C-alpha cells in the first residue's frame, strides 16, 4: 500500500535544517516550537529513522536526515509551484531591499528564500551599502525597504532589536595593547564617530590606520593585528574575535537594527516586513538581549 509523506512536516524539517534550530524555524514558519517539534517527530515516526542529532546544543542532521533534505527541497518546490500556479494571487514586479553588509548573515538569506517561495513572480534585488547611504537611497525612493544599524531610528523607522557593540581584533592579537590605539573604521561606518568620541572622553589616544569606504579593507587590517574595531556583538569578520581587554578599552556603546518600509499598505512589502520581524524577534528575545548587553 502506498504511503504518503506530509508536506507540512517536510516544510518544518527543511526550515530546521536551514536555520539550525527549532526556535528559528518556528519563527520563520509562524508556528510554535512545540508544533514544529511535533511535526518532526511525526516525520521520523513515519519514516522510522532519526533525522536530527540532538546530542549537542545545536541541531545537526543525521546521515538519513541529509539524504532526506535533498528530496524534501524538491518536493516542497514542486508543491509550491503547483499551489502558486493554480490558486495563488499573482504579484509581479521588483522589490529592492537594502542591508548593511555586517548584518546580512545569518538572517537575510532565509528571509530571501521564504519571500521567493511566497512571491515567485516578484524579483528581489538586494543592495548592500552602509547605513547612511541606504537612508539616502530610501529617501530618494530607490529602495522599497531597508535595514539599518543606528543608535536611534529615524522618522518612520521601526527598531527591531537593540544589541551591544564590542571591540574586536585579530584572534590572539595584541594591537589593542598599543598606544596610541590603532583603530580601523570605514569612512561611512555608522559606529565610527560615536566610538571615537568614547575614546576621546576616556582620554585614550588613538590613530586611524586605514582610510577607505570598503569594509574588506578594515577587515584586512584588523585580521592582520594592525588595528582594532568595534562591531555588533555576534557579527565578526573572519579571523577576528572579541577582545578580552578587562576594562582597558571603553564600552563602545550599542546599536539598534532598524527597519524602514516605503508603504505599509502594499501586501508584498507587508509580507516582507513580517518575515524580517520574525527573523530578528524570534532570534533575540528581550531576555537574550539583556544577557548580551550585560
C-alpha positions as MATLAB code, in Angstrom:
seq = 'XXXXXXXXXXXXXXXXXXXXXXXXXXXXXXXXXXXXXXXXXXXXXXXXXXXXXXXXXXXXXXXXXXXXXXXXXXXXXXXXXXXXXXXXXXXXXXXXXXXXXXXXXXXXXXXXXXXXXXXXXXXXXXXXXXXXXXXXXXXXXXXXXXXXXXXXXXXXXXXXXXXXXXXXXXXXXXXXXXXXXXXXXXXXXXXXXXXXXXXXXXXXXXXXXXXXXXXXXXXXXXXXXXXXXXXXXXXXXXXXXXXXXXXXXXXXXXXXXXXXXXXXXXXXXXXXXXXXXXXXXXXXXXXXXXXXXX';
ca = [
       0.000    0.000    0.000;
       1.308    3.461   -0.901;
       2.485    5.633    1.999;
       2.471    9.433    1.817;
       4.810   11.966    3.371;
       3.245   15.019    4.988;
       4.245   18.225    3.194;
       3.803   20.335    6.351;
       6.201   18.100    8.271;
       8.697   18.238    5.419;
       8.495   22.029    5.420;
       9.267   22.123    9.139;
      12.162   19.706    8.636;
      13.709   21.864    5.887;
      13.228   25.036    7.962;
      15.039   23.443   10.931;
      17.857   22.251    8.677;
      18.251   25.696    7.078;
      18.037   27.736   10.282;
      19.945   25.365   12.560;
      17.320   25.125   15.267;
      13.683   24.628   16.138;
      13.301   28.113   17.641;
      14.381   29.946   14.485;
      12.398   27.586   12.270;
       9.252   28.231   14.304;
       9.681   31.972   13.767;
      10.069   31.599   10.009;
       7.030   29.310    9.793;
       4.808   31.353   12.136;
       4.383   28.285   14.347;
       5.089   27.424   17.974;
       8.212   25.463   18.869;
       6.079   22.590   20.125;
       4.204   22.416   16.808;
       7.463   22.213   14.848;
       8.847   19.569   17.230;
       5.670   17.518   16.879;
       5.868   17.635   13.078;
       9.482   16.489   13.166;
       8.563   13.635   15.480;
       5.701   12.640   13.178;
       8.035   12.611   10.180;
      10.625   10.469   11.982;
       7.945    8.017   13.071;
       6.546    7.772    9.529;
       9.994    7.014    8.079;
      11.156    5.015   11.118;
      14.516    6.807   11.132;
      16.196    9.509   13.205;
      16.598   12.678   11.157;
      18.197   15.023   13.707;
      21.170   14.615   16.021;
      20.018   16.170   19.285;
      23.049   15.197   21.379;
      24.584   18.683   21.170;
      23.172   22.141   21.876;
      22.989   22.860   18.159;
      20.784   20.713   15.965;
      22.504   18.794   13.156;
      21.300   16.281   10.594;
      21.934   12.563   10.754;
      23.021   10.703    7.626;
      19.374    9.833    6.963;
      18.399   13.470    7.523;
      20.943   14.685    4.990;
      19.599   12.190    2.460;
      16.001   13.285    3.048;
      16.840   17.010    2.808;
      17.506   16.918   -0.923;
      14.256   15.066   -1.607;
      12.321   17.362    0.716;
      13.511   20.510   -1.062;
      12.399   19.134   -4.432;
       9.025   18.020   -3.082;
       8.377   21.407   -1.486;
       9.450   23.270   -4.612;
       7.052   21.224   -6.744;
       4.251   21.581   -4.193;
       4.700   25.369   -4.031;
       4.867   25.674   -7.798;
       1.567   23.789   -8.216;
      -0.122   25.775   -5.476;
       1.109   29.100   -6.822;
       0.062   28.443  -10.396;
      -3.406   27.122   -9.566;
      -4.540   29.102   -6.540;
      -2.236   31.961   -5.507;
      -2.931   35.546   -6.417;
      -0.301   36.731   -8.857;
       2.051   39.511   -7.843;
       4.695   40.715  -10.215;
       7.394   43.374  -10.197;
      10.608   44.068   -8.329;
      11.374   44.752   -4.674;
      14.651   46.398   -3.635;
      15.893   45.555   -0.143;
      18.899   47.385    1.298;
      21.012   45.845    4.080;
      24.453   46.753    5.513;
      26.981   44.015    4.840;
      27.625   43.249    8.510;
      24.054   42.135    9.233;
      23.324   40.165    6.064;
      24.246   36.877    7.754;
      22.661   34.851    9.185;
      19.176   36.395    8.885;
      18.779   37.737    5.361;
      19.314   34.542    3.293;
      16.388   32.682    4.963;
      14.237   35.803    4.556;
      15.009   35.956    0.836;
      14.332   32.239    0.445;
      10.959   32.458    2.188;
       9.985   35.559    0.213;
      10.852   33.885   -3.088;
       8.676   30.915   -2.162;
       5.711   33.150   -1.297;
       6.099   35.500   -4.302;
       7.800   33.545   -7.093;
       6.978   36.172   -9.724;
       8.400   39.075   -7.758;
      12.074   39.790   -8.352;
      14.003   40.606   -5.173;
      17.104   42.783   -5.587;
      19.464   43.035   -2.620;
      21.550   46.188   -2.175;
      24.400   46.121    0.359;
      25.667   49.526    1.484;
      26.447   51.452    4.690;
      23.509   52.741    6.716;
      23.926   56.394    5.709;
      23.920   55.531    2.020;
      20.897   53.275    2.433;
      18.997   56.058    4.205;
      19.778   58.384    1.288;
      18.669   55.786   -1.261;
      15.490   55.144    0.696;
      14.756   58.863    0.818;
      15.060   59.049   -2.974;
      12.732   56.067   -3.368;
      15.480   53.803   -4.690;
      14.807   51.102   -2.065;
      11.450   49.663   -1.064;
      12.726   48.526    2.326;
      15.990   48.884    4.213;
      17.557   47.543    7.370;
      19.963   49.854    9.161;
      22.199   49.946   12.224;
      21.536   53.148   14.169;
      21.604   54.438   17.729;
      18.053   55.745   17.273;
      15.550   55.102   14.490;
      14.733   57.980   12.169;
      11.277   59.054   11.064;
       9.231   56.024   10.070;
      11.834   53.543   11.312;
      10.940   50.542   13.450;
      13.586   49.418   15.942;
      13.554   45.618   15.860;
      16.199   44.904   18.484;
      18.955   46.692   20.435;
      22.370   44.997   20.511;
      25.716   45.907   22.115;
      28.880   46.825   20.259;
      32.144   45.164   21.258;
      35.801   45.553   20.434;
      37.325   43.007   18.047;
      40.847   42.290   16.915;
      42.898   39.587   15.292;
      42.406   36.264   17.071;
      45.170   36.149   19.683;
      46.384   39.587   18.604;
      47.936   42.373   20.694;
      47.080   45.526   18.739;
      44.626   46.562   21.486;
      47.555   46.984   23.899;
      49.315   49.578   21.734;
      49.183   53.330   22.448;
      48.078   55.286   20.631;
      45.383   52.699   19.997;
      45.328   51.716   16.287;
      41.715   51.714   15.112;
      40.061   50.932   11.787;
      36.632   52.055   10.582;
      35.186   52.660    7.144;
      34.690   56.314    6.323;
      30.949   55.613    6.078;
      30.711   53.433    9.207;
      27.756   54.500   11.340;
      29.615   53.464   14.519;
      32.773   55.436   13.782;
      32.049   58.864   15.281;
      30.384   57.511   18.420;
      33.172   55.061   19.229;
      35.903   57.638   18.611;
      34.038   60.062   20.876;
      34.050   57.487   23.663;
      37.812   57.036   23.244;
      38.294   60.802   23.499;
      36.096   61.006   26.590;
      38.255   58.339   28.255;
      41.413   60.258   27.330;
      42.679   57.319   25.302;
      44.932   58.335   22.407;
      44.119   56.668   19.097;
      45.143   56.737   15.455;
      43.213   55.708   12.343;
      45.272   53.201   10.370;
      43.041   52.895    7.305;
      41.054   55.359    5.222;
      38.664   53.502    2.968;
      34.978   53.186    2.238;
      35.424   49.421    1.734;
      34.597   47.069    4.604;
      37.068   44.434    3.440;
      39.927   46.930    3.851;
      39.001   47.300    7.527;
      38.631   43.538    7.905;
      42.106   43.048    6.410;
      43.988   45.325    8.820;
      42.078   44.058   11.851;
      42.648   40.388   10.992;
      46.337   41.207   10.414;
      46.567   42.552   14.005;
      47.326   46.062   12.768;
      44.242   47.644   14.356;
      41.083   47.058   16.353;
      37.500   47.921   15.514;
      34.026   47.852   17.075;
      31.196   45.715   15.689;
      27.818   44.349   16.728;
      28.237   41.524   19.207;
      27.921   38.202   17.418;
      28.786   39.579   13.942;
      32.534   39.053   13.482;
      34.609   39.101   10.273;
      36.748   36.062    9.593;
      39.984   35.646   11.574;
      38.792   38.133   14.190;
      37.345   37.658   17.664;
      36.196   39.698   20.681;
      38.981   41.315   22.705;
      39.231   40.331   26.371;
      40.618   43.709   27.437;
      39.422   43.631   31.076;
      38.333   47.274   31.013;
      41.401   48.625   29.238;
      39.131   49.876   26.453;
      35.929   51.886   26.948;
      32.476   50.496   26.268;
      31.897   51.174   22.533;
      28.134   51.537   23.041;
      25.192   49.854   21.380;
      23.115   49.993   18.216;
      19.636   49.178   17.000;
      18.588   47.138   13.999;
      16.004   49.396   12.325;
      13.518   48.590    9.560;
      12.191   51.195    7.101;
       9.327   50.456    4.714;
       8.143   52.680    1.875;
       4.450   51.705    2.215;
       2.540   49.680    4.788;
      -0.463   49.159    2.511;
       1.423   47.140   -0.109;
       0.754   43.423    0.572;
       4.146   42.396   -0.784;
       6.015   44.840    1.458;
       3.857   43.880    4.436;
       4.757   40.228    3.863;
       8.455   41.149    3.642;
       8.152   43.197    6.837;
       6.627   40.243    8.675;
       9.399   37.904    7.507;
      12.055   40.365    8.707;
      10.331   40.914   12.042;
      10.027   37.199   12.699;
      13.658   36.566   11.769;
      15.009   39.051   14.300;
      12.416   38.815   17.056;
      12.466   35.018   17.122;
      16.265   35.089   17.428;
      16.637   37.876   20.003;
      14.151   37.690   22.836;
      14.260   40.566   25.373;
      15.919   38.209   27.880;
      18.655   37.242   25.420;
      19.355   40.867   24.527;
      19.668   41.709   28.222;
      22.173   38.896   28.662;
      24.175   40.080   25.645;
      24.277   43.633   26.931;
      25.376   42.570   30.424;
];
